[in-house]
mmCIF file of C-alpha atoms in Angstrom:
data_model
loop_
_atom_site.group_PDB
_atom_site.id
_atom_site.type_symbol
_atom_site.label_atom_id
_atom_site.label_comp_id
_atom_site.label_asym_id
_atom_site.label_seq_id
_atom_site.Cartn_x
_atom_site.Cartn_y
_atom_site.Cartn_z
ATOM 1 C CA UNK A 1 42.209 5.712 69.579
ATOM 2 C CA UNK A 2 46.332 6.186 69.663
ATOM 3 C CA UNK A 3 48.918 4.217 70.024
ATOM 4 C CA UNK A 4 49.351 4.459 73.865
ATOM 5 C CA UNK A 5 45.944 2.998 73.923
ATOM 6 C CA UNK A 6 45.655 -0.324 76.390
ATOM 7 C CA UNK A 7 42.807 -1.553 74.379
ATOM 8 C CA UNK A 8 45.232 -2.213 71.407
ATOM 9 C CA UNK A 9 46.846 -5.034 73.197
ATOM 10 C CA UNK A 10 43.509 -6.868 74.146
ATOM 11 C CA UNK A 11 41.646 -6.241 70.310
ATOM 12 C CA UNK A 12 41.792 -9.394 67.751
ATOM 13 C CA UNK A 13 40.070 -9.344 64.785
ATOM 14 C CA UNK A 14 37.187 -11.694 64.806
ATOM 15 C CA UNK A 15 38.207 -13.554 62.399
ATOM 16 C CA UNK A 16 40.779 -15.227 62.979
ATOM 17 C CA UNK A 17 41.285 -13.977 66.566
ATOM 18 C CA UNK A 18 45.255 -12.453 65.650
ATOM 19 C CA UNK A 19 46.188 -9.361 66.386
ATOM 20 C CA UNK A 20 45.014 -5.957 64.977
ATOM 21 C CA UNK A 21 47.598 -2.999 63.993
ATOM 22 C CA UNK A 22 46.611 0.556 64.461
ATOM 23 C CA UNK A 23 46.600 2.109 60.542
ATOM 24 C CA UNK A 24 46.028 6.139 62.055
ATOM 25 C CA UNK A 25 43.031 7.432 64.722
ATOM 26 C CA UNK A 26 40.353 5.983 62.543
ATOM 27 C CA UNK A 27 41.366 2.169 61.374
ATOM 28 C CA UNK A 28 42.613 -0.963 62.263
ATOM 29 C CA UNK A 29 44.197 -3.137 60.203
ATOM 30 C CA UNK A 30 44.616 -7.208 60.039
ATOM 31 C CA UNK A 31 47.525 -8.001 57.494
ATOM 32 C CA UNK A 32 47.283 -11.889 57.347
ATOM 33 C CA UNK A 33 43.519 -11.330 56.145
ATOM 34 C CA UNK A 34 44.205 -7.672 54.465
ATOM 35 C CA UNK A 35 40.661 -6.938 56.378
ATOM 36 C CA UNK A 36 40.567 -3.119 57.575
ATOM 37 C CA UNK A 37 37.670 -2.144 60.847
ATOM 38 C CA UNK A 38 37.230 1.021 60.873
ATOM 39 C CA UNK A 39 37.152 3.589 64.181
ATOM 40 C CA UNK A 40 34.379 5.495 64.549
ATOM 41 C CA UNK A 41 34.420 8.347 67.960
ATOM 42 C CA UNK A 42 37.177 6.024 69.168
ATOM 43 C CA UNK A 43 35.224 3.169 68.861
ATOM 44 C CA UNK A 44 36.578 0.109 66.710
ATOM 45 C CA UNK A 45 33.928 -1.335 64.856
ATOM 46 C CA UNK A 46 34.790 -4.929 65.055
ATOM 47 C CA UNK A 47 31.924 -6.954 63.745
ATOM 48 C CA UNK A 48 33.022 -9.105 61.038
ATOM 49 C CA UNK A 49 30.653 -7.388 58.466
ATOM 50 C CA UNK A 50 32.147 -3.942 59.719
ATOM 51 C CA UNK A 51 35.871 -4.690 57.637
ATOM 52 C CA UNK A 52 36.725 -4.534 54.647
ATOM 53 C CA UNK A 53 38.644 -6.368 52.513
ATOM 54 C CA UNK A 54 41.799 -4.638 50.698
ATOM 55 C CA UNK A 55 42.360 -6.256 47.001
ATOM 56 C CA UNK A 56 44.491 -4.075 46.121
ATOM 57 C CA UNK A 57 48.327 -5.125 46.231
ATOM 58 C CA UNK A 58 49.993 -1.967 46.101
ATOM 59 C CA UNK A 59 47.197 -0.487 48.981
ATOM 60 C CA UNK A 60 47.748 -3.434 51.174
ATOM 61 C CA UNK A 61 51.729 -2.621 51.092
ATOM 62 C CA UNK A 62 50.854 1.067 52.078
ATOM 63 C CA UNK A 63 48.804 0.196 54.744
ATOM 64 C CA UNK A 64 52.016 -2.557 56.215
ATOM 65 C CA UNK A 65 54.320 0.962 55.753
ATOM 66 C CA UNK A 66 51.374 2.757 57.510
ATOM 67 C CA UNK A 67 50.673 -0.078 60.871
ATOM 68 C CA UNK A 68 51.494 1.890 63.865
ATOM 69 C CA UNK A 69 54.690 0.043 65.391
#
């Protein structure tokens, strides 16, 4: 997945259905619920059991430097 991709625009986390911000090739990342889905072969994995949830302050304010604009 990139960030040209035209799937980006249409993928919501399910959630709470908001947008999702491409991290790098292999993650996507929700920042109001600090819930990363991982890509697998280009493939988000977007069950709700697939994220996972980021504790960590100072990781979830790498990952908002690392979103994708």
């Amino acid at each position: 997945m990139n960030p040209d991709d035209p799937l980006l625009k249409i993928l919501a986390c399910p959630l709470d259905k908001g947008p999702l911000h491409l991290l790098s090739t292999d993650a996507l990342y929700n920042p109001r619920l600090r819930r990363r889905y991982p890509v697998v072969d280009g493939i988000p994995q977007l069950l709700p059991s697939s994220g996972e949830q980021v504790t960590d302050d100072a990781e979830h304010e790498e990952l908002l430097k690392r979103m994708a604009p």
